Amino acid sequence: MTHGMRTDTHSPHFGNGGGWRDNATRYALLPLRIFLGVTFIYAGLDKLTDSAFMKDSGAGSIGDMMRAVRDSSAIPALVDLSLKSPVGFGYAIAFGELAVGIGTLLGLLARLAALGGALISLSLWLTVSWASDPYYYGNDLAYLMAWTPLILAGAPLLSLDAALRSRRRQRSGRYQ
């Protein structure tokens, strides 16, 4: 009797002929996309609705926070730039987080949204959470790393980008 290696170790449970592992792989970035999208929308809305945050000074203000981290940041010049207009910087961050979150959640210009999220996370890591000791206590570095797969892969499934791509393919197929 001959024994061979079995190649059918998992059976398809979903459509498209792929097995459940193939589908899990296809949808692997979706939970990350949902988490980052919701989190950035929440962060932007939280800043915009916090009356103390959008002030030059005072407890909980963006101005006081930036002054507090200035000397411990990796790039004090970046903090100095934000201190020229702390409220304007606060609004820029808040609206940037909203745009990134909405784009990520909907999968609209997903790579660009992910790049924006990475840049926001990078700037916050180099300024606000740079002095975290040990470094892994600063959550901005983890967010920066979490954006990387979405920059590389975009939102290939369950996204407006995928729907628009599909529509473009259908249109180009009709006229050929």
PDB file of C-alpha atoms in Angstrom:
ATOM      1  CA  MET A   1       0.000   0.000   0.000  1.00  0.00           C
ATOM      2  CA  THR A   2       1.318   3.438  -0.944  1.00  0.00           C
ATOM      3  CA  HIS A   3       0.892   6.477   1.299  1.00  0.00           C
ATOM      4  CA  GLY A   4       0.871   9.904  -0.215  1.00  0.00           C
ATOM      5  CA  MET A   5       0.686  13.410   1.128  1.00  0.00           C
ATOM      6  CA  ARG A   6      -2.847  14.663   1.491  1.00  0.00           C
ATOM      7  CA  THR A   7      -3.399  18.011  -0.221  1.00  0.00           C
ATOM      8  CA  ASP A   8      -7.098  18.552   0.509  1.00  0.00           C
ATOM      9  CA  THR A   9      -6.695  19.379   4.214  1.00  0.00           C
ATOM     10  CA  HIS A  10      -9.466  21.949   4.250  1.00  0.00           C
ATOM     11  CA  SER A  11     -12.692  22.065   2.354  1.00  0.00           C
ATOM     12  CA  PRO A  12     -14.340  25.154   0.951  1.00  0.00           C
ATOM     13  CA  HIS A  13     -17.040  26.598   3.188  1.00  0.00           C
ATOM     14  CA  PHE A  14     -17.557  29.835   1.280  1.00  0.00           C
ATOM     15  CA  GLY A  15     -18.214  30.716  -2.325  1.00  0.00           C
ATOM     16  CA  ASN A  16     -15.679  31.403  -5.072  1.00  0.00           C
ATOM     17  CA  GLY A  17     -14.125  27.953  -4.690  1.00  0.00           C
ATOM     18  CA  GLY A  18     -11.686  29.101  -2.007  1.00  0.00           C
ATOM     19  CA  GLY A  19     -11.462  27.443   1.344  1.00  0.00           C
ATOM     20  CA  TRP A  20     -12.176  29.125   4.637  1.00  0.00           C
ATOM     21  CA  ARG A  21      -8.451  29.838   5.026  1.00  0.00           C
ATOM     22  CA  ASP A  22      -8.353  31.576   1.672  1.00  0.00           C
ATOM     23  CA  ASN A  23     -11.340  33.706   2.682  1.00  0.00           C
ATOM     24  CA  ALA A  24      -9.804  34.469   6.075  1.00  0.00           C
ATOM     25  CA  THR A  25      -6.667  35.612   4.285  1.00  0.00           C
ATOM     26  CA  ARG A  26      -8.690  37.751   1.882  1.00  0.00           C
ATOM     27  CA  TYR A  27     -10.543  39.487   4.713  1.00  0.00           C
ATOM     28  CA  ALA A  28      -7.608  39.638   7.174  1.00  0.00           C
ATOM     29  CA  LEU A  29      -7.173  43.415   6.972  1.00  0.00           C
ATOM     30  CA  LEU A  30     -10.858  44.204   7.415  1.00  0.00           C
ATOM     31  CA  PRO A  31     -10.825  44.130  11.260  1.00  0.00           C
ATOM     32  CA  LEU A  32      -7.757  46.395  11.268  1.00  0.00           C
ATOM     33  CA  ARG A  33      -9.429  48.763   8.827  1.00  0.00           C
ATOM     34  CA  ILE A  34     -12.594  48.916  10.944  1.00  0.00           C
ATOM     35  CA  PHE A  35     -10.640  49.433  14.174  1.00  0.00           C
ATOM     36  CA  LEU A  36      -8.425  52.195  12.794  1.00  0.00           C
ATOM     37  CA  GLY A  37     -11.303  53.892  10.969  1.00  0.00           C
ATOM     38  CA  VAL A  38     -13.589  53.947  13.999  1.00  0.00           C
ATOM     39  CA  THR A  39     -10.748  54.947  16.332  1.00  0.00           C
ATOM     40  CA  PHE A  40      -9.641  57.876  14.187  1.00  0.00           C
ATOM     41  CA  ILE A  41     -13.223  59.095  13.691  1.00  0.00           C
ATOM     42  CA  TYR A  42     -13.721  58.917  17.447  1.00  0.00           C
ATOM     43  CA  ALA A  43     -10.420  60.720  18.123  1.00  0.00           C
ATOM     44  CA  GLY A  44     -11.298  63.523  15.707  1.00  0.00           C
ATOM     45  CA  LEU A  45     -14.807  63.962  17.098  1.00  0.00           C
ATOM     46  CA  ASP A  46     -13.492  63.814  20.668  1.00  0.00           C
ATOM     47  CA  LYS A  47     -11.101  66.683  19.967  1.00  0.00           C
ATOM     48  CA  LEU A  48     -13.735  68.756  18.156  1.00  0.00           C
ATOM     49  CA  THR A  49     -16.316  68.375  20.929  1.00  0.00           C
ATOM     50  CA  ASP A  50     -13.924  68.963  23.852  1.00  0.00           C
ATOM     51  CA  SER A  51     -14.180  72.682  24.612  1.00  0.00           C
ATOM     52  CA  ALA A  52     -11.059  72.581  26.804  1.00  0.00           C
ATOM     53  CA  PHE A  53      -8.910  70.946  24.105  1.00  0.00           C
ATOM     54  CA  MET A  54      -9.317  73.623  21.430  1.00  0.00           C
ATOM     55  CA  LYS A  55      -7.717  76.438  23.442  1.00  0.00           C
ATOM     56  CA  ASP A  56      -4.323  78.108  23.524  1.00  0.00           C
ATOM     57  CA  SER A  57      -3.962  77.468  27.251  1.00  0.00           C
ATOM     58  CA  GLY A  58      -5.692  75.976  30.250  1.00  0.00           C
ATOM     59  CA  ALA A  59      -6.182  72.519  31.680  1.00  0.00           C
ATOM     60  CA  GLY A  60      -6.572  69.949  28.914  1.00  0.00           C
ATOM     61  CA  SER A  61      -5.779  72.419  26.120  1.00  0.00           C
ATOM     62  CA  ILE A  62      -3.776  71.598  23.020  1.00  0.00           C
ATOM     63  CA  GLY A  63      -1.490  74.541  23.765  1.00  0.00           C
ATOM     64  CA  ASP A  64      -0.598  73.364  27.264  1.00  0.00           C
ATOM     65  CA  MET A  65      -0.137  69.793  26.057  1.00  0.00           C
ATOM     66  CA  MET A  66       2.277  70.888  23.319  1.00  0.00           C
ATOM     67  CA  ARG A  67       4.222  73.125  25.698  1.00  0.00           C
ATOM     68  CA  ALA A  68       4.486  70.218  28.170  1.00  0.00           C
ATOM     69  CA  VAL A  69       5.993  67.839  25.595  1.00  0.00           C
ATOM     70  CA  ARG A  70       8.191  70.347  23.790  1.00  0.00           C
ATOM     71  CA  ASP A  71      11.457  69.613  25.605  1.00  0.00           C
ATOM     72  CA  SER A  72      10.998  65.838  25.621  1.00  0.00           C
ATOM     73  CA  SER A  73       9.966  65.449  21.972  1.00  0.00           C
ATOM     74  CA  ALA A  74      12.240  64.045  19.271  1.00  0.00           C
ATOM     75  CA  ILE A  75      11.674  67.108  17.086  1.00  0.00           C
ATOM     76  CA  PRO A  76      11.130  70.229  19.222  1.00  0.00           C
ATOM     77  CA  ALA A  77      10.954  72.336  16.041  1.00  0.00           C
ATOM     78  CA  LEU A  78       7.771  70.471  15.060  1.00  0.00           C
ATOM     79  CA  VAL A  79       6.249  71.335  18.431  1.00  0.00           C
ATOM     80  CA  ASP A  80       7.379  74.959  18.020  1.00  0.00           C
ATOM     81  CA  LEU A  81       5.610  75.038  14.665  1.00  0.00           C
ATOM     82  CA  SER A  82       2.389  73.818  16.252  1.00  0.00           C
ATOM     83  CA  LEU A  83       2.737  76.389  19.049  1.00  0.00           C
ATOM     84  CA  LYS A  84       2.541  79.241  16.510  1.00  0.00           C
ATOM     85  CA  SER A  85      -1.172  78.441  16.321  1.00  0.00           C
ATOM     86  CA  PRO A  86      -2.118  75.703  18.788  1.00  0.00           C
ATOM     87  CA  VAL A  87      -5.838  75.950  18.067  1.00  0.00           C
ATOM     88  CA  GLY A  88      -5.261  75.795  14.307  1.00  0.00           C
ATOM     89  CA  PHE A  89      -2.982  72.805  14.815  1.00  0.00           C
ATOM     90  CA  GLY A  90      -5.631  71.150  17.003  1.00  0.00           C
ATOM     91  CA  TYR A  91      -8.271  71.630  14.308  1.00  0.00           C
ATOM     92  CA  ALA A  92      -5.888  70.347  11.629  1.00  0.00           C
ATOM     93  CA  ILE A  93      -5.221  67.181  13.630  1.00  0.00           C
ATOM     94  CA  ALA A  94      -8.920  66.683  14.451  1.00  0.00           C
ATOM     95  CA  PHE A  95     -10.128  67.161  10.864  1.00  0.00           C
ATOM     96  CA  GLY A  96      -7.206  65.065   9.599  1.00  0.00           C
ATOM     97  CA  GLU A  97      -8.212  62.251  11.936  1.00  0.00           C
ATOM     98  CA  LEU A  98     -11.815  62.509  10.758  1.00  0.00           C
ATOM     99  CA  ALA A  99     -10.833  62.407   7.087  1.00  0.00           C
ATOM    100  CA  VAL A 100      -8.469  59.485   7.660  1.00  0.00           C
ATOM    101  CA  GLY A 101     -11.064  57.590   9.697  1.00  0.00           C
ATOM    102  CA  ILE A 102     -13.877  58.092   7.198  1.00  0.00           C
ATOM    103  CA  GLY A 103     -11.655  57.220   4.229  1.00  0.00           C
ATOM    104  CA  THR A 104     -10.390  54.102   5.981  1.00  0.00           C
ATOM    105  CA  LEU A 105     -13.786  52.926   7.155  1.00  0.00           C
ATOM    106  CA  LEU A 106     -15.430  53.436   3.770  1.00  0.00           C
ATOM    107  CA  GLY A 107     -12.371  52.281   1.837  1.00  0.00           C
ATOM    108  CA  LEU A 108     -12.315  55.487  -0.195  1.00  0.00           C
ATOM    109  CA  LEU A 109      -8.812  56.442  -1.334  1.00  0.00           C
ATOM    110  CA  ALA A 110      -7.788  53.883   1.258  1.00  0.00           C
ATOM    111  CA  ARG A 111      -4.036  53.968   0.655  1.00  0.00           C
ATOM    112  CA  LEU A 112      -4.000  57.749   0.841  1.00  0.00           C
ATOM    113  CA  ALA A 113      -6.116  57.653   4.013  1.00  0.00           C
ATOM    114  CA  ALA A 114      -3.739  55.086   5.532  1.00  0.00           C
ATOM    115  CA  LEU A 115      -0.752  57.237   4.603  1.00  0.00           C
ATOM    116  CA  GLY A 116      -2.456  60.193   6.298  1.00  0.00           C
ATOM    117  CA  GLY A 117      -3.082  58.069   9.382  1.00  0.00           C
ATOM    118  CA  ALA A 118       0.547  56.962   9.423  1.00  0.00           C
ATOM    119  CA  LEU A 119       1.755  60.558   9.127  1.00  0.00           C
ATOM    120  CA  ILE A 120      -0.519  61.694  11.963  1.00  0.00           C
ATOM    121  CA  SER A 121       0.677  58.772  14.097  1.00  0.00           C
ATOM    122  CA  LEU A 122       4.311  59.493  13.212  1.00  0.00           C
ATOM    123  CA  SER A 123       4.006  63.173  14.121  1.00  0.00           C
ATOM    124  CA  LEU A 124       2.303  62.324  17.423  1.00  0.00           C
ATOM    125  CA  TRP A 125       4.922  59.677  18.195  1.00  0.00           C
ATOM    126  CA  LEU A 126       7.802  62.076  17.516  1.00  0.00           C
ATOM    127  CA  THR A 127       6.218  64.770  19.669  1.00  0.00           C
ATOM    128  CA  VAL A 128       3.634  63.722  22.257  1.00  0.00           C
ATOM    129  CA  SER A 129       4.571  60.118  23.040  1.00  0.00           C
ATOM    130  CA  TRP A 130       8.299  60.205  22.276  1.00  0.00           C
ATOM    131  CA  ALA A 131       9.271  60.313  25.963  1.00  0.00           C
ATOM    132  CA  SER A 132       7.268  57.181  26.840  1.00  0.00           C
ATOM    133  CA  ASP A 133       9.554  54.831  28.721  1.00  0.00           C
ATOM    134  CA  PRO A 134       9.709  52.058  27.786  1.00  0.00           C
ATOM    135  CA  TYR A 135       8.946  53.050  24.201  1.00  0.00           C
ATOM    136  CA  TYR A 136       6.120  50.531  23.776  1.00  0.00           C
ATOM    137  CA  TYR A 137       3.971  52.406  26.292  1.00  0.00           C
ATOM    138  CA  GLY A 138       3.488  55.108  23.666  1.00  0.00           C
ATOM    139  CA  ASN A 139       0.536  53.990  21.560  1.00  0.00           C
ATOM    140  CA  ASP A 140       1.340  56.232  18.591  1.00  0.00           C
ATOM    141  CA  LEU A 141       4.178  53.947  17.488  1.00  0.00           C
ATOM    142  CA  ALA A 142       1.807  50.958  17.451  1.00  0.00           C
ATOM    143  CA  TYR A 143      -0.702  52.959  15.394  1.00  0.00           C
ATOM    144  CA  LEU A 144       2.066  53.919  12.964  1.00  0.00           C
ATOM    145  CA  MET A 145       2.908  50.236  12.470  1.00  0.00           C
ATOM    146  CA  ALA A 146      -0.783  49.308  12.169  1.00  0.00           C
ATOM    147  CA  TRP A 147      -1.209  51.698   9.235  1.00  0.00           C
ATOM    148  CA  THR A 148       1.606  50.059   7.254  1.00  0.00           C
ATOM    149  CA  PRO A 149      -0.358  47.020   5.932  1.00  0.00           C
ATOM    150  CA  LEU A 150      -3.193  49.318   4.825  1.00  0.00           C
ATOM    151  CA  ILE A 151      -0.739  51.577   2.989  1.00  0.00           C
ATOM    152  CA  LEU A 152       0.607  48.521   1.168  1.00  0.00           C
ATOM    153  CA  ALA A 153      -2.668  46.705   0.476  1.00  0.00           C
ATOM    154  CA  GLY A 154      -5.310  49.437   0.421  1.00  0.00           C
ATOM    155  CA  ALA A 155      -8.890  48.242   0.823  1.00  0.00           C
ATOM    156  CA  PRO A 156      -9.372  45.555  -1.821  1.00  0.00           C
ATOM    157  CA  LEU A 157     -12.656  44.219  -0.394  1.00  0.00           C
ATOM    158  CA  LEU A 158     -15.855  45.757   0.954  1.00  0.00           C
ATOM    159  CA  SER A 159     -14.789  49.255  -0.009  1.00  0.00           C
ATOM    160  CA  LEU A 160     -15.719  52.113  -2.274  1.00  0.00           C
ATOM    161  CA  ASP A 161     -12.307  51.746  -3.920  1.00  0.00           C
ATOM    162  CA  ALA A 162     -13.169  48.142  -4.871  1.00  0.00           C
ATOM    163  CA  ALA A 163     -16.620  49.166  -6.131  1.00  0.00           C
ATOM    164  CA  LEU A 164     -15.145  51.968  -8.246  1.00  0.00           C
ATOM    165  CA  ARG A 165     -12.438  49.636  -9.583  1.00  0.00           C
ATOM    166  CA  SER A 166     -15.091  47.059 -10.509  1.00  0.00           C
ATOM    167  CA  ARG A 167     -17.182  49.709 -12.250  1.00  0.00           C
ATOM    168  CA  ARG A 168     -14.164  50.895 -14.256  1.00  0.00           C
ATOM    169  CA  ARG A 169     -13.430  47.306 -15.328  1.00  0.00           C
ATOM    170  CA  GLN A 170     -17.030  46.779 -16.428  1.00  0.00           C
ATOM    171  CA  ARG A 171     -17.039  49.988 -18.462  1.00  0.00           C
ATOM    172  CA  SER A 172     -13.730  49.246 -20.154  1.00  0.00           C
ATOM    173  CA  GLY A 173     -14.936  45.697 -20.947  1.00  0.00           C
ATOM    174  CA  ARG A 174     -18.098  46.970 -22.676  1.00  0.00           C
ATOM    175  CA  TYR A 175     -16.237  49.138 -25.120  1.00  0.00           C
ATOM    176  CA  GLN A 176     -13.584  46.662 -26.189  1.00  0.00           C
TER     177      GLN A 176
END
